[in-house]
XYZ file of C-alpha atoms in Angstrom:
612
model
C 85.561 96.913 65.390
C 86.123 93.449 64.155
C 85.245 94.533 60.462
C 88.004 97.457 60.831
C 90.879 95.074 62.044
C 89.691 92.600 59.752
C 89.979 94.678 57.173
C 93.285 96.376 58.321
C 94.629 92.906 58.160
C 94.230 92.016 54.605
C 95.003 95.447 54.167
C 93.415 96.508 51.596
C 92.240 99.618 52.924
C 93.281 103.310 53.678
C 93.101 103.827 57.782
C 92.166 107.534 58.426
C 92.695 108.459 62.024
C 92.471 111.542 64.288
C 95.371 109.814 66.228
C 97.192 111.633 69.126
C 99.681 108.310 69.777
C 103.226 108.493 68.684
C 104.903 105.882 67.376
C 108.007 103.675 68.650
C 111.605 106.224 67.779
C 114.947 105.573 68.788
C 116.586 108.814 70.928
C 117.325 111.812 69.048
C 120.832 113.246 70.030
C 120.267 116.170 72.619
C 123.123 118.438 74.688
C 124.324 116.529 77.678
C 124.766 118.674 80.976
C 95.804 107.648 92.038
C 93.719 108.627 93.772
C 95.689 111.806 94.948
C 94.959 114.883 96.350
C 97.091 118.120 96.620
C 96.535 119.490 100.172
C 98.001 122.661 100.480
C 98.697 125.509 97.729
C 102.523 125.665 96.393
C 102.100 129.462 96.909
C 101.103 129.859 100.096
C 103.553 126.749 101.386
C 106.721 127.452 100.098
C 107.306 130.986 100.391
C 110.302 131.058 102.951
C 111.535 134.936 103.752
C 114.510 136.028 103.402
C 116.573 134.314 106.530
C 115.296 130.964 106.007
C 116.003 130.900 102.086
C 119.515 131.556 103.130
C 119.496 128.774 105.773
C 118.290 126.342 103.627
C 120.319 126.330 100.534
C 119.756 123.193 98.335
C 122.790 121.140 98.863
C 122.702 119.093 95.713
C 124.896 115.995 97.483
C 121.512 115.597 99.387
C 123.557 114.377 101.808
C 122.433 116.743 104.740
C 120.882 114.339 107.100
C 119.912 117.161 109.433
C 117.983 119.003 106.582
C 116.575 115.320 105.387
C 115.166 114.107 108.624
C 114.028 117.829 110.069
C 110.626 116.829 110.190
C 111.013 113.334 111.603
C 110.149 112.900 115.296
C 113.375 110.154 116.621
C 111.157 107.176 117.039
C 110.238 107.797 113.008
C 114.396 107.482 112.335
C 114.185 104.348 114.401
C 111.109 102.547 112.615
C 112.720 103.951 109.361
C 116.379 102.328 110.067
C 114.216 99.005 111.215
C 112.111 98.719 108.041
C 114.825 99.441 106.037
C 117.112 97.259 107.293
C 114.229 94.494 107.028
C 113.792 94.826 103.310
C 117.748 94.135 102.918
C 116.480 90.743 104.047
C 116.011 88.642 101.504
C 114.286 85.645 102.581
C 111.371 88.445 104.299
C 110.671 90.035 101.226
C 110.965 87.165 98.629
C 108.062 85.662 101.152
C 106.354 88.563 102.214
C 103.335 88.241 101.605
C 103.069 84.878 103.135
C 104.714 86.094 106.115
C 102.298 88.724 106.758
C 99.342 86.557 105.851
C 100.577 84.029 108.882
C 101.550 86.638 111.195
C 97.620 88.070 110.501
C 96.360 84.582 111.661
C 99.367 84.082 114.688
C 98.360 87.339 116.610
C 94.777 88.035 115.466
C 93.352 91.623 114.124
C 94.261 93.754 117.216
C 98.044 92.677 117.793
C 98.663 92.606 113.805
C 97.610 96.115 113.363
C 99.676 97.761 116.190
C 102.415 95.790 115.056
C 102.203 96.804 111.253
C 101.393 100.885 112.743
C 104.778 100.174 114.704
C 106.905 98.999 111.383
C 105.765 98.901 107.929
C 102.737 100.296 107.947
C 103.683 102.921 109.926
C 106.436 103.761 107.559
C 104.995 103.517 104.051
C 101.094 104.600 104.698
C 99.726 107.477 106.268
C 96.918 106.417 108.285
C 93.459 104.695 108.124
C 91.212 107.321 106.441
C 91.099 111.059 105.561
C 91.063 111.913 109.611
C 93.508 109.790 110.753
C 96.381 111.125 107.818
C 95.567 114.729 108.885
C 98.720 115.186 111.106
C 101.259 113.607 109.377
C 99.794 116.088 106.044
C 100.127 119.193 108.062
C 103.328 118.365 109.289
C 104.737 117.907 105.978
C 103.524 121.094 104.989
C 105.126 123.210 107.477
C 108.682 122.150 106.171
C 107.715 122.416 102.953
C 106.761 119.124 101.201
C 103.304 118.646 100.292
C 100.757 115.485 99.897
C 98.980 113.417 97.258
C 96.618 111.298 98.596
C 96.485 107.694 97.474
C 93.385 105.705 98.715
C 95.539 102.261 98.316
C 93.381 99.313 99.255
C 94.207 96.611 96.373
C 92.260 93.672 95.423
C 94.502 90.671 96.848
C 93.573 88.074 93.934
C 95.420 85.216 93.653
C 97.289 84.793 90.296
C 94.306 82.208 88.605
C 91.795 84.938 89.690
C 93.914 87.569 87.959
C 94.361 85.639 85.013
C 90.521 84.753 84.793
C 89.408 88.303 84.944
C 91.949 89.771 82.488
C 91.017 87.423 79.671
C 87.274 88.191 80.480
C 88.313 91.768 80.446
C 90.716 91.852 77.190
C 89.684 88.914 74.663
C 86.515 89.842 72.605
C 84.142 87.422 71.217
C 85.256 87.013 68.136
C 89.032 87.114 68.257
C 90.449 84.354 66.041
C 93.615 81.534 67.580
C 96.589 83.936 67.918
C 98.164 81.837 65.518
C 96.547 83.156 62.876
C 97.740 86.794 63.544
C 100.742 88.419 63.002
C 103.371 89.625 64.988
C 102.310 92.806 65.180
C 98.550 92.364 66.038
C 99.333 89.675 68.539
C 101.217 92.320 69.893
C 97.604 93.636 70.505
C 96.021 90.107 71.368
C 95.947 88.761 75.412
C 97.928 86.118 75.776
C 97.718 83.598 78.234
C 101.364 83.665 80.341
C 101.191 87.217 80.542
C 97.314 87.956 82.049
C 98.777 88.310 85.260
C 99.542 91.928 84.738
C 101.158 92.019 88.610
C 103.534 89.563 87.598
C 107.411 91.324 87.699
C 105.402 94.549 88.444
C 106.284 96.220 91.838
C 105.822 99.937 91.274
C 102.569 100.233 89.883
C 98.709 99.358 91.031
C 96.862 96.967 88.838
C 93.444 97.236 88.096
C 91.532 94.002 86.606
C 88.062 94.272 84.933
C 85.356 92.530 86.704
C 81.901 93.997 85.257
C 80.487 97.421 84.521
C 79.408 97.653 87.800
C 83.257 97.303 89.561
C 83.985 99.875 86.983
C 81.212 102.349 88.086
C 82.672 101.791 91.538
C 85.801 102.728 90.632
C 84.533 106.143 89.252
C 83.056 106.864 92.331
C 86.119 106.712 94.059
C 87.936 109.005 92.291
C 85.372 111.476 92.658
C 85.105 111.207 96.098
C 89.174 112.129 95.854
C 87.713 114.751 93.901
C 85.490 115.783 96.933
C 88.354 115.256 99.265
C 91.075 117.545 97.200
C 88.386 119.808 96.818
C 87.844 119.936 100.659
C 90.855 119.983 101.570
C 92.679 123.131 99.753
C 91.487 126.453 98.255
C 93.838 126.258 95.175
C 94.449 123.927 92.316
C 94.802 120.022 93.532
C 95.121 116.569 91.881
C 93.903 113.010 91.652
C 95.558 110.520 90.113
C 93.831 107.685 88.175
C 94.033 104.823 85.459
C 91.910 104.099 82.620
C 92.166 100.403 83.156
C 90.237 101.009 86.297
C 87.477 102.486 84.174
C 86.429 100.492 81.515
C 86.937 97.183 79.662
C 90.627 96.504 78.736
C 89.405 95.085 75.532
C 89.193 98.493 74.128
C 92.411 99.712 74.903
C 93.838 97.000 72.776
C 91.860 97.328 70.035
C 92.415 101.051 69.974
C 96.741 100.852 70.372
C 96.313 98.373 67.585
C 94.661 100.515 65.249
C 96.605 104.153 66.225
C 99.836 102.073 65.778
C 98.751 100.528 62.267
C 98.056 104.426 61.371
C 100.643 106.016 62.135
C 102.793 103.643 60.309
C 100.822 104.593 57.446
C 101.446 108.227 57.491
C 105.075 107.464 57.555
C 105.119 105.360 54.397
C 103.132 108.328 53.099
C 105.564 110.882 54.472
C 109.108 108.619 54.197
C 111.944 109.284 56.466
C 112.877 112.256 58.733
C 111.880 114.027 61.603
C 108.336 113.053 62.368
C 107.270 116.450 63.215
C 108.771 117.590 59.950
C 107.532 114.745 57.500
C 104.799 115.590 55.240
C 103.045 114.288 51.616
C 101.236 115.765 48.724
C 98.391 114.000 46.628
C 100.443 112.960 44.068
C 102.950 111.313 46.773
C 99.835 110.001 48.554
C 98.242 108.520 45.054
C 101.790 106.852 44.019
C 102.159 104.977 47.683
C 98.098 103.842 47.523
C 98.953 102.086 44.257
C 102.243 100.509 45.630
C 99.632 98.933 48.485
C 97.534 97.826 45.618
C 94.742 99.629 47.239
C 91.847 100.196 44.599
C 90.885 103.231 43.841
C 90.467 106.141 41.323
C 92.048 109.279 41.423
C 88.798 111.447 42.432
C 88.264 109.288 45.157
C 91.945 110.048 46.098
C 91.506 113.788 45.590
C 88.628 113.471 47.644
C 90.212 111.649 50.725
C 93.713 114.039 50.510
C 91.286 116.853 50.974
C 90.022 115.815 53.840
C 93.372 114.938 55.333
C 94.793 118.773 54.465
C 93.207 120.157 57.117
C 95.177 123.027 56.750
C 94.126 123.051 52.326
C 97.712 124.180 51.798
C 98.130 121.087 49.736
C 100.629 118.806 51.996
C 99.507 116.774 54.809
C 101.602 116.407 57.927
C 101.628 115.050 60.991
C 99.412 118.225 62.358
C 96.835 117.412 59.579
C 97.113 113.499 59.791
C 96.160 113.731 63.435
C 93.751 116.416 63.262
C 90.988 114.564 60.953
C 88.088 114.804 63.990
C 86.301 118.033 64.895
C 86.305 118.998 68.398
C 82.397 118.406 69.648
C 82.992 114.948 68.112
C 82.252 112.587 70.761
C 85.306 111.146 72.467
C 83.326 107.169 71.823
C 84.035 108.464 67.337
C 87.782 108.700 67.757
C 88.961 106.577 64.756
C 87.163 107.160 61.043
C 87.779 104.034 58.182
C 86.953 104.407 54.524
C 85.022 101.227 53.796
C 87.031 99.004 51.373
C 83.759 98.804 49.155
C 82.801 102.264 48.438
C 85.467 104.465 50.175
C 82.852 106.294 52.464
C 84.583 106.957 55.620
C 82.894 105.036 58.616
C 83.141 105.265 62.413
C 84.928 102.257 64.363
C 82.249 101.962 66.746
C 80.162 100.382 63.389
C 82.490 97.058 63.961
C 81.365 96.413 67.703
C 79.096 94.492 69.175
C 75.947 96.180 70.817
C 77.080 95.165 74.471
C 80.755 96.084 73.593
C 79.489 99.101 72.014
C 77.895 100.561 75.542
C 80.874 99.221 77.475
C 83.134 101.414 75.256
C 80.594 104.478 75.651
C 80.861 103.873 79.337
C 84.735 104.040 79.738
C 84.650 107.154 77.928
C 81.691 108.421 80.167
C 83.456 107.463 83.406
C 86.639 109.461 82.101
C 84.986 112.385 81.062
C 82.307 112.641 84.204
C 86.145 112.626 86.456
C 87.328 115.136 84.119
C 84.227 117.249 84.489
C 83.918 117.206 87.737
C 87.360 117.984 88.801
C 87.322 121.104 86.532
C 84.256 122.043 88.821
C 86.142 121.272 91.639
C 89.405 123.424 90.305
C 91.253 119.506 90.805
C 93.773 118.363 88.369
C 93.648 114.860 86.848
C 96.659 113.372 86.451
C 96.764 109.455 84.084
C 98.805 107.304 85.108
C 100.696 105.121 82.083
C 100.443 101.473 82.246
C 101.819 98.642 79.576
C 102.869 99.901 75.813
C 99.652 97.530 74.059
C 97.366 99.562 76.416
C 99.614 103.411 75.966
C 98.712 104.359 72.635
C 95.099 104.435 73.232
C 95.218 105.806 76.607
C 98.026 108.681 75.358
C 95.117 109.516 72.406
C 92.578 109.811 75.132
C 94.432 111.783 77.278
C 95.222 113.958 74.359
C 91.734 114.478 73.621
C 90.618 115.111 76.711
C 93.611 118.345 76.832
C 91.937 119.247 74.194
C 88.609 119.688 75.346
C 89.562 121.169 78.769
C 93.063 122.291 78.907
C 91.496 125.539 77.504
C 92.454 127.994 80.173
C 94.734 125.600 82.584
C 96.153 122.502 82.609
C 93.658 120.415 84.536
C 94.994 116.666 82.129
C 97.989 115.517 82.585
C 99.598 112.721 80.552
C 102.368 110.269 81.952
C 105.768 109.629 79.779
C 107.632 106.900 81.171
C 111.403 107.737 79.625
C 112.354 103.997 79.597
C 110.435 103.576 76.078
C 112.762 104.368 72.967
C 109.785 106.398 72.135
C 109.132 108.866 75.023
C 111.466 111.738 73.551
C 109.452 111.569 69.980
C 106.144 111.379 71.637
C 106.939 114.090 74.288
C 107.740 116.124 71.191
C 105.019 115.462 68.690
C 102.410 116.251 72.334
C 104.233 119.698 73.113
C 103.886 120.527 69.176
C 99.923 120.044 68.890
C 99.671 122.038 72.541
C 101.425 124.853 70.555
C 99.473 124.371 67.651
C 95.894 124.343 69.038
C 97.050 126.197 71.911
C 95.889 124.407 74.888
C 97.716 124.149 78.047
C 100.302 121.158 78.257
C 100.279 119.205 81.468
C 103.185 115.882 81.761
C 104.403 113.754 84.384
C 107.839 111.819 83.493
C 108.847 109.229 85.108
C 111.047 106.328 84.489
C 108.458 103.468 83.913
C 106.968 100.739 86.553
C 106.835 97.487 83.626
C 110.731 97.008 82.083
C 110.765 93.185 82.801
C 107.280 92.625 81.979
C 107.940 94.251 78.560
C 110.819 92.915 77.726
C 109.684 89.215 78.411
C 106.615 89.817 76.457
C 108.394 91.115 73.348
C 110.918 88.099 73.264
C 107.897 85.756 73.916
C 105.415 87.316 71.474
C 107.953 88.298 68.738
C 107.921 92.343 68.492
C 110.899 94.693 68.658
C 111.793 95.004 72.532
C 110.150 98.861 73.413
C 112.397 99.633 76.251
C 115.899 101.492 76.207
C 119.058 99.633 75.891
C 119.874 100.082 79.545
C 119.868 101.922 82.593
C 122.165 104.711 81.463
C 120.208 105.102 78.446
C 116.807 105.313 80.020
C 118.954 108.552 82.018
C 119.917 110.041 79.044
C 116.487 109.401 77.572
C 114.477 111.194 80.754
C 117.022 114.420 80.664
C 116.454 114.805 76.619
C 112.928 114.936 77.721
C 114.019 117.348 80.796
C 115.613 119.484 78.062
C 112.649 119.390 75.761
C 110.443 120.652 78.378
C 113.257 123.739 79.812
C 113.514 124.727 76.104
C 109.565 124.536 74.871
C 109.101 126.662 78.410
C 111.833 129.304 77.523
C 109.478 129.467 73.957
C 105.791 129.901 75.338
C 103.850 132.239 77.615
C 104.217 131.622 81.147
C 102.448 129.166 82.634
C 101.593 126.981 79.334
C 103.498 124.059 80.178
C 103.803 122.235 83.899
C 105.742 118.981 84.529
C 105.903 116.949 87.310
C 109.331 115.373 88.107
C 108.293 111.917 89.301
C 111.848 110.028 90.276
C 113.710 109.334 93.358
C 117.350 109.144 91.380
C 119.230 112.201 92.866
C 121.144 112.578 89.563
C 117.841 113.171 87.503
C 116.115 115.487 90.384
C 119.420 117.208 90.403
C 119.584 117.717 86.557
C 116.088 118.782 86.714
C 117.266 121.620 89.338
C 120.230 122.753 87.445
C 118.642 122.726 84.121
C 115.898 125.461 86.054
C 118.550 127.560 86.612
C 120.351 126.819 83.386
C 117.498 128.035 81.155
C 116.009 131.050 84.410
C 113.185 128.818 85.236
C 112.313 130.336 88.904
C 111.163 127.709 91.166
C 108.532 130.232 92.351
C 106.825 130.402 88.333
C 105.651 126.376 89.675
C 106.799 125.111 86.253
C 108.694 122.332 87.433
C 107.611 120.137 90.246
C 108.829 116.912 92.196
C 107.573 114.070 93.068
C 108.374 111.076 95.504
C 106.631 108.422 97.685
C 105.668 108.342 101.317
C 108.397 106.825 103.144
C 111.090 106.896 100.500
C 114.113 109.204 99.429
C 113.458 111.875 102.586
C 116.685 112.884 101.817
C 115.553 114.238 97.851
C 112.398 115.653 98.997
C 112.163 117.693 102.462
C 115.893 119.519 100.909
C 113.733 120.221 98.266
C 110.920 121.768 99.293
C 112.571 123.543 102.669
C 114.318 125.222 99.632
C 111.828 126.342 97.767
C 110.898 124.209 95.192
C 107.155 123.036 94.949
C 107.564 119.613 95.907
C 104.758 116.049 96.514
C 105.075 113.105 98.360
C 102.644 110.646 97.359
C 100.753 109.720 100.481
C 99.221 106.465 100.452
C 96.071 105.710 103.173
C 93.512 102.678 103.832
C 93.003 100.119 106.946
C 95.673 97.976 107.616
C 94.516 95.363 106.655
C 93.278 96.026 102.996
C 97.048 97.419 102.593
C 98.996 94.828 102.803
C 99.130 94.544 98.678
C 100.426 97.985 98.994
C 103.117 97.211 101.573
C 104.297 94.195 99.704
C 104.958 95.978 96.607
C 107.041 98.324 98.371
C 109.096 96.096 100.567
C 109.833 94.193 97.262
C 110.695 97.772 95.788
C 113.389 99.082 98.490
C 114.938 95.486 97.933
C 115.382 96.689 94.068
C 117.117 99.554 95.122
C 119.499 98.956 97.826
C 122.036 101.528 96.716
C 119.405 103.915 97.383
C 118.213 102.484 100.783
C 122.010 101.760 101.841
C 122.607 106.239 101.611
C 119.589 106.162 103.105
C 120.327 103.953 106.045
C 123.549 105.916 106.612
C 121.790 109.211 106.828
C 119.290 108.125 109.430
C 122.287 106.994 111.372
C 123.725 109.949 111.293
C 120.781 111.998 112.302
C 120.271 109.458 115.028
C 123.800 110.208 116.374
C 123.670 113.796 116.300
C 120.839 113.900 118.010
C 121.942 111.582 120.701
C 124.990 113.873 121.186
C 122.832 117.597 120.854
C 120.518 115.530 124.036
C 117.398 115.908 121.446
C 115.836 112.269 121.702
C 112.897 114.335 122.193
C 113.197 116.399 119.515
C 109.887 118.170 118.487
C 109.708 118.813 114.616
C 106.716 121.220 114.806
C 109.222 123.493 116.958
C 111.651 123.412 113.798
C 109.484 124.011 110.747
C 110.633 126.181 107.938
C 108.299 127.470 105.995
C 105.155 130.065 107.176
């Protein structure tokens, strides 16, 4: 590896690469209009008859607090109100996690616990283990909304440990003084104020690399979610995981850094346009080496454009440019580099050290022993994204591994988060090679977890800023990929294409609903799902799925005490989005008052399920 990017960065070399990554676009215009575990079967759940479909129309105001709060017994409304009402506070959730920490030592293990079952634990996480979440899952169920588990015990490092074990986890032996790179590989390059990965992060788990051994530990974990899916339903579940939790960082950085650097390449070869239109011919590709001053004779240039026409029709585009490794390749081969010397095209591994050379084989093990076991298990594996130097790599691996076993369903799924200019263009360019090698296409899309983290990092480190202009354009952004998804659906075979809806922004989830029945995309086909957390935006997802519509809450679970990382991160989220909490708020108050004058403090929400 270090004689690749050594040799990319004199460059002096042609990269050749069987990359699935999309590069960094700007919005195309478009018409306007983790451990987890699927309990129960969208089929057999959501089927209401003919009376209750009527009863429960979707009101797209969600703003039927009745409908919201159905399944909520009136002490739940009360802790909900209280834990809401405590993340307005500032002062509690800027010091949060001191707070708790002191309140752990004040009133000692026992009194802690019942107090955090009583408010925020209560609220937020499910219960201790598998056992304990088992009622609040079935309840859920019966009006419609079902569960993916989240085993969320967090390392609590502090933020030198977190910064000690990301540089042990991302800088390799031989990297040279970031000085001496330039902008665009110290793009790729660890950097010391920003190996706290946590840091501005509130939405997202982070995973640090301690040794091979954490890592193995890790794998295990997920496959006991596996196990527990697989125990838990007779139909098609899911688990939920990161590649960061599998493997040395290192690699995923080294990787972006070359899939970026390539696809660059094929658009000097290929010039302007639409990406998934641009192609070259030899003589285009011959003229463009020469500009680069790269050395070489023209049979060694018919030779290399022959093995980049995949297709021998005598153009190469982006179909063939991504498409240079054979199937039964092993996932540990994914990038090929003519040496500079003699123009014979050589693996990346060849650049690594022996140790980094296993730890790289392991990663790839981990992911594909998850992968292989969940397809045993009939569980779906859905990747979570994480930061943009990490995405390229983990997009291409995700990519890959929909090739291998997205043969007969979608069992991968990849995450788009629509705040990156380049979501739409990469959404695209995915969709396209589905088509192409016809394998089934399984997305998540969801807005993105690291916005201030990015943008910090690109105004510290000196690269174009990745994220959209603003809040209105990350909107517009998510609903051009929306559209992309209702149109590509309209142009396949039925069930070639499922997308998870991951937001809790009622004007997205509401887009998402009318643009179903814009383009006759039945809610019982199980195209389109939703998505929301335990705890948050009731309102969005019990409407939903008392409705019809195949619908998740992400259910989080672990002792108390081995939460509280969890919890924090979540009481610092409701604080980001107090318009959301304040509707909230007001539609617990109104349930609460209704009930108090219908004489149901008592209300029983088994007695009032909707669906059979």
């Amino acid at each position: 590896m270090a004689n690749v990017l050594k040799l990319i960065r004199k460059r002096n070399l042609l990269l050749i690469s069987h990359s699935r990554k999309h590069p960094l676009y700007s919005l195309q215009s478009f018409p306007k209009s983790t451990l987890g575990a699927e309990i129960k079967d969208a089929e057999s759940l959501s089927k209401l008859n003919d009376n209750e479909e009527k009863q429960h129309k979707l009101d797209l105001t969600f703003g039927n607090a009745e409908e919201a709060f159905r399944s909520k017994k009136t002490t739940e409304l009360v802790r909900a109100l209280f834990v809401f009402n405590l993340c307005s506070v500032e002062f509690l959730v800027k010091n949060n996690t001191e707070i708790l920490k002191w309140s752990r030592r004040l009133l000692g293990k026992t009194l802690f616990t019942t107090l955090m079952k009583g408010t925020f634990y209560g609220h937020f996480v499910a219960g201790e283990d598998q056992i304990a979440i088992r009622p609040l899952v079935s309840r859920n169920q019966q009006f419609g909304v079902k569960s993916i588990l989240d085993y969320s015990v967090e390392e609590d490092l502090s933020s030198k440990q977190a910064k000690e074990a990301e540089a042990k986890g991302c800088v390799p032996e031989n990297q040279p003084p970031l000085e001496e790179l330039d902008p665009e590989q110290q793009r790729f390059a660890a950097h010391e104020e920003f190996l706290d990965r946590r840091e501005n992060v509130v939405s997202a788990r982070t995973y640090f690399y301690d040794d091979e051994a954490k890592c193995d530990e890790n794998m295990n974990i997920f496959l006991q979610c596996v196990d527990a899916v697989s125990g838990s339903t007779k139909s098609t579940g899911f688990v939920a995981i990161k590649l960061t939790a599998l493997g040395r960082p290192q690699f995923l950085l080294q990787l972006s850094e070359l899939l970026v650097i390539t696809r660059k390449l094929f658009e000097k070869f290929a010039g302007e346009g639409d990406i998934l239109l641009k192609k070259f011919r030899q003589e285009e590709f011959q003229k463009t080496l020469d500009v680069m001053g790269v050395p070489i004779s023209r049979d060694q240039t018919k030779r290399w454009f022959s093995i980049l026409d995949i297709s021998q029709d005598g153009e190469v585009d982006l179909w063939d440019w991504d498409n240079l490794l054979e199937e039964n390749l092993q996932l540990c081969k994914l990038l090929i580099v003519p040496n500079k010397e003699t123009g014979i095209p050589e693996q990346m591994m060849e650049g690594l050290t022996e140790e980094e050379d296993e730890q790289l084989k392991n990663m790839l093990k981990r992911l594909n022993t998850i992968v292989e076991y969940a397809k045993e298990k009939d569980v779906r594996v859905m990747v979570d994204a994480e930061q943009t130097y990490f995405q390229p790599a983990i997009s291409r691996i995700v990519i890959e591994m929909m090739r291998k076993f997205n043969k007969e369903k979608a069992i991968v799924f990849n995450t788009y988060q629509t705040y990156l200019k380049s979501s739409l263009t990469n959404l695209k360019v995915d969709l396209d090679l589905s088509r192409r090698e016809n394998f089934q296409f399984g997305a998540k899309l969801v807005r993105g977890a690291y916005m201030e983290q990015e943008r910090e990092r690109a105004a510290s480190v000196g690269y174009e800023d990745p994220i959209n202009a603003d809040y209105h354009a990350t909107t517009d952004m998510y609903h051009a990929c929306l559209e992309e998804v209702f149109y590509q659906i309209k142009q396949r075979p039925l069930g070639q294409i499922a997308v998870m809806v991951a937001s809790h922004n009622e004007d997205t989830v509401r887009f998402a609903v009318e643009g179903m029945d814009r383009h006759d995309i039945k809610k019982s086909d199980r195209l389109i799902c939703f998505g929301q957390l335990l705890g948050m935006c009731d309102q969005i997802s019990f409407p939903l799925g008392q409705a019809g519509y195949s619908v998740y809450k992400y259910v989080p679970y672990g002792p108390v005490e081995e939460v509280l990382p969890y919890l924090s991160r979540r009481a610092m989220e409701n604080k980001g989005i107090l318009k959301k909490v304040q509707k909230e708020k007001s539609l617990l108050w109104k349930e609460l008052k209704r009930r108090v004058k219908a004489g149901q403090l008592r209300y029983n929400p088994l007695e009032n399920s909707t669906v059979g």
